[in-house]
PDB file of C-alpha atoms in Angstrom:
ATOM      1  CA  ALA P1379     -13.112  -2.130  14.120  1.00  0.00           C
ATOM      2  CA  PRO P1380     -14.493  -3.737  10.846  1.00  0.00           C
ATOM      3  CA  LEU P1381     -12.346  -6.070   9.111  1.00  0.00           C
ATOM      4  CA  ALA P1382     -10.956  -4.807   5.779  1.00  0.00           C
ATOM      5  CA  SER P1383      -8.836  -5.864   3.079  1.00  0.00           C
ATOM      6  CA  SER P1384      -8.105  -2.452   1.371  1.00  0.00           C
ATOM      7  CA  ALA P1385      -4.869  -0.734   1.779  1.00  0.00           C
ATOM      8  CA  GLY P1386      -6.874   2.454   1.380  1.00  0.00           C
ATOM      9  CA  ARG P1387      -8.463   1.773   4.867  1.00  0.00           C
ATOM     10  CA  LEU P1388      -5.033   1.260   6.540  1.00  0.00           C
ATOM     11  CA  PHE P1389      -3.916   4.704   5.351  1.00  0.00           C
ATOM     12  CA  ASP P1390      -7.324   6.253   6.187  1.00  0.00           C
ATOM     13  CA  ALA P1391      -6.944   4.747   9.801  1.00  0.00           C
ATOM     14  CA  ALA P1392      -3.204   6.033  10.168  1.00  0.00           C
ATOM     15  CA  ALA P1393      -4.208   9.268   9.166  1.00  0.00           C
ATOM     16  CA  ALA P1394      -7.181   9.384  11.605  1.00  0.00           C
ATOM     17  CA  ILE P1395      -4.992   8.313  14.416  1.00  0.00           C
ATOM     18  CA  LEU P1396      -2.435  11.103  13.612  1.00  0.00           C
ATOM     19  CA  GLY P1397      -5.186  13.556  13.528  1.00  0.00           C
ATOM     20  CA  LEU P1398      -5.607  14.200   9.987  1.00  0.00           C
ATOM     21  CA  HIS P1399      -9.167  14.299   9.138  1.00  0.00           C
ATOM     22  CA  ALA P1400      -9.938  12.167  12.012  1.00  0.00           C
ATOM     23  CA  LYS P1401     -13.799  13.013  11.473  1.00  0.00           C
ATOM     24  CA  SER P1402     -14.329  13.446   7.829  1.00  0.00           C
ATOM     25  CA  VAL P1403     -12.805  13.801   4.510  1.00  0.00           C
ATOM     26  CA  SER P1404     -13.876  15.824   1.374  1.00  0.00           C
ATOM     27  CA  TYR P1405     -13.037  13.103  -1.153  1.00  0.00           C
ATOM     28  CA  GLU P1406     -12.027   9.658  -1.667  1.00  0.00           C
ATOM     29  CA  GLY P1407      -8.258   9.206  -0.704  1.00  0.00           C
ATOM     30  CA  GLN P1408      -7.914  12.446   0.807  1.00  0.00           C
ATOM     31  CA  ALA P1409      -6.404  11.217   4.094  1.00  0.00           C
ATOM     32  CA  ALA P1410      -4.093   8.974   2.163  1.00  0.00           C
ATOM     33  CA  ILE P1411      -2.845  11.605   0.053  1.00  0.00           C
ATOM     34  CA  GLU P1412      -2.021  14.013   2.953  1.00  0.00           C
ATOM     35  CA  LEU P1413      -0.328  11.056   5.025  1.00  0.00           C
ATOM     36  CA  GLU P1414       1.860  10.692   1.764  1.00  0.00           C
ATOM     37  CA  ALA P1415       2.444  14.455   1.553  1.00  0.00           C
ATOM     38  CA  ILE P1416       3.652  14.775   5.249  1.00  0.00           C
ATOM     39  CA  ALA P1417       5.755  11.646   4.942  1.00  0.00           C
ATOM     40  CA  THR P1418       7.474  12.325   1.777  1.00  0.00           C
ATOM     41  CA  PRO P1419      10.440  14.795   2.935  1.00  0.00           C
ATOM     42  CA  HIS P1420      10.905  12.519   6.022  1.00  0.00           C
ATOM     43  CA  MET P1421      11.341   9.045   4.323  1.00  0.00           C
ATOM     44  CA  ALA P1422      15.138   9.184   5.024  1.00  0.00           C
ATOM     45  CA  LEU P1423      14.585   9.999   8.700  1.00  0.00           C
ATOM     46  CA  ALA P1424      11.978   6.820   9.002  1.00  0.00           C
ATOM     47  CA  GLU P1425      15.048   4.366   9.731  1.00  0.00           C
ATOM     48  CA  ARG P1426      12.579   1.515   9.768  1.00  0.00           C
ATOM     49  CA  GLY P1427       9.061   0.720   8.995  1.00  0.00           C
ATOM     50  CA  TYR P1428       6.411  -0.578  11.489  1.00  0.00           C
ATOM     51  CA  PRO P1429       6.811  -4.461  11.613  1.00  0.00           C
ATOM     52  CA  VAL P1430       3.819  -6.450   9.863  1.00  0.00           C
ATOM     53  CA  GLN P1431       3.855 -10.227  10.519  1.00  0.00           C
ATOM     54  CA  VAL P1432       3.479 -12.229   7.363  1.00  0.00           C
ATOM     55  CA  GLU P1433       1.838 -15.435   8.302  1.00  0.00           C
ATOM     56  CA  THR P1434       2.565 -18.721   6.629  1.00  0.00           C
ATOM     57  CA  GLY P1435      -0.116 -20.853   5.111  1.00  0.00           C
ATOM     58  CA  SER P1436      -2.606 -20.350   2.136  1.00  0.00           C
ATOM     59  CA  PRO P1437      -3.746 -17.780   1.477  1.00  0.00           C
ATOM     60  CA  ILE P1438      -0.942 -15.740   2.944  1.00  0.00           C
ATOM     61  CA  ARG P1439      -2.415 -13.344   5.807  1.00  0.00           C
ATOM     62  CA  LEU P1440      -0.833 -10.160   7.248  1.00  0.00           C
ATOM     63  CA  SER P1441      -1.191  -9.660  10.838  1.00  0.00           C
ATOM     64  CA  TRP P1442      -1.049  -5.577  11.395  1.00  0.00           C
ATOM     65  CA  ARG P1443      -1.040  -6.114  15.206  1.00  0.00           C
ATOM     66  CA  PRO P1444       2.686  -5.336  15.590  1.00  0.00           C
ATOM     67  CA  PHE P1445       2.336  -2.373  13.209  1.00  0.00           C
ATOM     68  CA  TRP P1446      -0.556  -0.668  15.157  1.00  0.00           C
ATOM     69  CA  THR P1447       1.482  -1.543  18.395  1.00  0.00           C
ATOM     70  CA  ALA P1448       4.592   0.129  17.268  1.00  0.00           C
ATOM     71  CA  LEU P1449       2.701   2.996  15.780  1.00  0.00           C
ATOM     72  CA  LEU P1450       0.812   3.857  18.973  1.00  0.00           C
ATOM     73  CA  ALA P1451       3.937   3.489  21.048  1.00  0.00           C
ATOM     74  CA  ASP P1452       5.656   6.130  18.869  1.00  0.00           C
ATOM     75  CA  LEU P1453       2.595   8.261  19.171  1.00  0.00           C
ATOM     76  CA  ALA P1454       2.737   8.049  23.035  1.00  0.00           C
ATOM     77  CA  TYR P1455       6.401   8.805  22.973  1.00  0.00           C
ATOM     78  CA  GLY P1456       6.058  11.991  21.148  1.00  0.00           C
ATOM     79  CA  VAL P1457       7.670  10.979  17.946  1.00  0.00           C
ATOM     80  CA  PRO P1458       6.703  13.624  15.264  1.00  0.00           C
ATOM     81  CA  VAL P1459       3.880  12.786  13.082  1.00  0.00           C
ATOM     82  CA  ALA P1460       5.789  13.165   9.956  1.00  0.00           C
ATOM     83  CA  VAL P1461       8.254  10.361  10.959  1.00  0.00           C
ATOM     84  CA  ILE P1462       5.290   8.173  12.046  1.00  0.00           C
ATOM     85  CA  ALA P1463       3.769   8.675   8.680  1.00  0.00           C
ATOM     86  CA  ALA P1464       7.048   7.866   7.126  1.00  0.00           C
ATOM     87  CA  ARG P1465       7.325   4.705   9.169  1.00  0.00           C
ATOM     88  CA  VAL P1466       3.689   3.885   8.219  1.00  0.00           C
ATOM     89  CA  HIS P1467       4.807   3.850   4.543  1.00  0.00           C
ATOM     90  CA  GLN P1468       7.977   2.065   4.872  1.00  0.00           C
ATOM     91  CA  GLY P1469       6.122  -0.687   7.018  1.00  0.00           C
ATOM     92  CA  VAL P1470       3.493  -1.102   4.067  1.00  0.00           C
ATOM     93  CA  ILE P1471       6.566  -1.161   1.569  1.00  0.00           C
ATOM     94  CA  ASP P1472       8.242  -3.951   3.485  1.00  0.00           C
ATOM     95  CA  ALA P1473       5.098  -6.015   3.802  1.00  0.00           C
ATOM     96  CA  VAL P1474       4.278  -5.726   0.403  1.00  0.00           C
ATOM     97  CA  VAL P1475       7.677  -6.646  -0.838  1.00  0.00           C
ATOM     98  CA  GLN P1476       8.080  -9.548   1.557  1.00  0.00           C
ATOM     99  CA  THR P1477       4.681 -11.025   0.431  1.00  0.00           C
ATOM    100  CA  ALA P1478       5.211 -10.325  -3.289  1.00  0.00           C
ATOM    101  CA  ALA P1479       8.662 -11.813  -3.337  1.00  0.00           C
ATOM    102  CA  ARG P1480       7.814 -14.959  -1.397  1.00  0.00           C
ATOM    103  CA  LEU P1481       4.816 -15.528  -3.806  1.00  0.00           C
ATOM    104  CA  CYS P1482       7.180 -14.936  -6.873  1.00  0.00           C
ATOM    105  CA  ARG P1483       9.615 -17.450  -5.342  1.00  0.00           C
ATOM    106  CA  GLU P1484       6.865 -20.093  -4.237  1.00  0.00           C
ATOM    107  CA  ARG P1485       5.224 -19.899  -7.723  1.00  0.00           C
ATOM    108  CA  ALA P1486       8.453 -19.389  -9.843  1.00  0.00           C
ATOM    109  CA  ILE P1487       7.232 -16.084 -11.224  1.00  0.00           C
ATOM    110  CA  SER P1488       9.457 -13.598 -12.218  1.00  0.00           C
ATOM    111  CA  THR P1489       7.000 -10.696 -13.023  1.00  0.00           C
ATOM    112  CA  ALA P1490       4.865  -8.577 -10.499  1.00  0.00           C
ATOM    113  CA  VAL P1491       2.459  -6.242 -11.538  1.00  0.00           C
ATOM    114  CA  LEU P1492       1.606  -3.229  -9.230  1.00  0.00           C
ATOM    115  CA  ALA P1493      -1.890  -1.946  -9.616  1.00  0.00           C
ATOM    116  CA  GLY P1494      -4.881  -0.643  -7.529  1.00  0.00           C
ATOM    117  CA  GLY P1495      -5.475   2.814  -6.213  1.00  0.00           C
ATOM    118  CA  VAL P1496      -2.796   2.320  -3.486  1.00  0.00           C
ATOM    119  CA  PHE P1497      -0.156   2.518  -5.945  1.00  0.00           C
ATOM    120  CA  GLN P1498      -1.202   6.059  -6.937  1.00  0.00           C
ATOM    121  CA  ASN P1499       1.051   6.768  -3.998  1.00  0.00           C
ATOM    122  CA  ARG P1500       4.484   7.684  -5.176  1.00  0.00           C
ATOM    123  CA  ILE P1501       6.284   6.532  -2.094  1.00  0.00           C
ATOM    124  CA  LEU P1502       4.734   3.047  -2.156  1.00  0.00           C
ATOM    125  CA  LEU P1503       5.166   2.540  -5.998  1.00  0.00           C
ATOM    126  CA  GLU P1504       8.794   3.539  -5.959  1.00  0.00           C
ATOM    127  CA  GLY P1505       9.530   1.709  -2.710  1.00  0.00           C
ATOM    128  CA  VAL P1506       7.995  -1.554  -3.775  1.00  0.00           C
ATOM    129  CA  ALA P1507       9.122  -1.435  -7.372  1.00  0.00           C
ATOM    130  CA  GLY P1508      12.828  -0.574  -6.391  1.00  0.00           C
ATOM    131  CA  ALA P1509      12.849  -3.414  -3.599  1.00  0.00           C
ATOM    132  CA  LEU P1510      11.420  -5.815  -6.016  1.00  0.00           C
ATOM    133  CA  ARG P1511      13.849  -5.014  -8.890  1.00  0.00           C
ATOM    134  CA  ALA P1512      16.535  -5.321  -6.465  1.00  0.00           C
ATOM    135  CA  ARG P1513      15.354  -9.142  -5.785  1.00  0.00           C
ATOM    136  CA  GLY P1514      15.462  -9.670  -9.710  1.00  0.00           C
ATOM    137  CA  VAL P1515      11.580  -9.392 -10.102  1.00  0.00           C
ATOM    138  CA  THR P1516      10.652  -7.481 -13.196  1.00  0.00           C
ATOM    139  CA  VAL P1517       7.858  -4.853 -12.147  1.00  0.00           C
ATOM    140  CA  LEU P1518       5.261  -3.673 -14.281  1.00  0.00           C
ATOM    141  CA  TYR P1519       2.620  -0.735 -13.323  1.00  0.00           C
ATOM    142  CA  PRO P1520       0.147   1.266 -15.200  1.00  0.00           C
ATOM    143  CA  GLY P1521       1.464   4.194 -17.183  1.00  0.00           C
ATOM    144  CA  SER P1522      -1.211   5.496 -19.722  1.00  0.00           C
ATOM    145  CA  VAL P1523      -4.263   3.869 -17.647  1.00  0.00           C
ATOM    146  CA  PRO P1524      -5.097   4.987 -14.133  1.00  0.00           C
ATOM    147  CA  ALA P1525      -3.805   2.477 -11.324  1.00  0.00           C
ATOM    148  CA  ASN P1526      -7.223   2.670  -9.622  1.00  0.00           C
ATOM    149  CA  ASP P1527     -10.836   2.018 -10.494  1.00  0.00           C
ATOM    150  CA  GLY P1528     -10.533   4.164 -13.708  1.00  0.00           C
ATOM    151  CA  GLY P1529      -8.569   1.234 -15.128  1.00  0.00           C
ATOM    152  CA  ILE P1530     -10.972  -1.370 -14.173  1.00  0.00           C
ATOM    153  CA  SER P1531     -13.619   0.732 -15.950  1.00  0.00           C
ATOM    154  CA  LEU P1532     -11.525   0.933 -19.025  1.00  0.00           C
ATOM    155  CA  GLY P1533     -10.788  -2.809 -18.874  1.00  0.00           C
ATOM    156  CA  GLN P1534     -14.626  -3.443 -18.684  1.00  0.00           C
ATOM    157  CA  ALA P1535     -15.331  -1.139 -21.590  1.00  0.00           C
ATOM    158  CA  VAL P1536     -12.743  -2.939 -23.855  1.00  0.00           C
ATOM    159  CA  ILE P1537     -14.090  -6.323 -22.889  1.00  0.00           C
ATOM    160  CA  ALA P1538     -17.708  -5.254 -23.628  1.00  0.00           C
ATOM    161  CA  ALA P1539     -16.430  -3.747 -27.052  1.00  0.00           C
ATOM    162  CA  SER P1540     -14.891  -7.200 -27.652  1.00  0.00           C
ATOM    163  CA  ILE P1541     -17.914  -9.209 -26.981  1.00  0.00           C
ATOM    164  CA  HIS P1542     -20.024  -6.833 -28.869  1.00  0.00           C
ATOM    165  CA  ARG P1543     -17.863  -7.140 -32.002  1.00  0.00           C
ATOM    166  CA  SER P1544     -17.771 -10.955 -31.817  1.00  0.00           C
ATOM    167  CA  LEU P1545     -21.513 -10.943 -31.614  1.00  0.00           C
ATOM    168  CA  ASP P1546     -21.764  -8.770 -34.943  1.00  0.00           C
TER     169      ASP P1546
END
């Protein structure tokens, strides 16, 4: 599989393995949205998330090998797809929280900003925000601006307008 740094590709891969749009999707994020939808009512049943190894060093790297090994084992054992989807979400939450909390601690930062298309996923947003707050981290996330590329476009427009004004 090609290397990727996008959380969206992780959710696309999990959805494909579980048989949700394994061959094609009609719009960006469709597989991830459907994975979230089947996971939502089963989050309490997840019990645990799939493990992600947060490696030491700089930059921090995440090894997803234990995550995929556990997911594929559950699939082979016949664990319901909805429970697997919930464990996928919980595993990502745990990895993000562990990484963000470590960075906050190492760099004496008390605020984390959660942005990017992946945080349109309510399970992830609420799970990560809640766990970071429980660790004393102030959490910010977009409210009136899209968390995804729409927010980037707006930011670019604001910068362009500012530059244009300064040239007048």
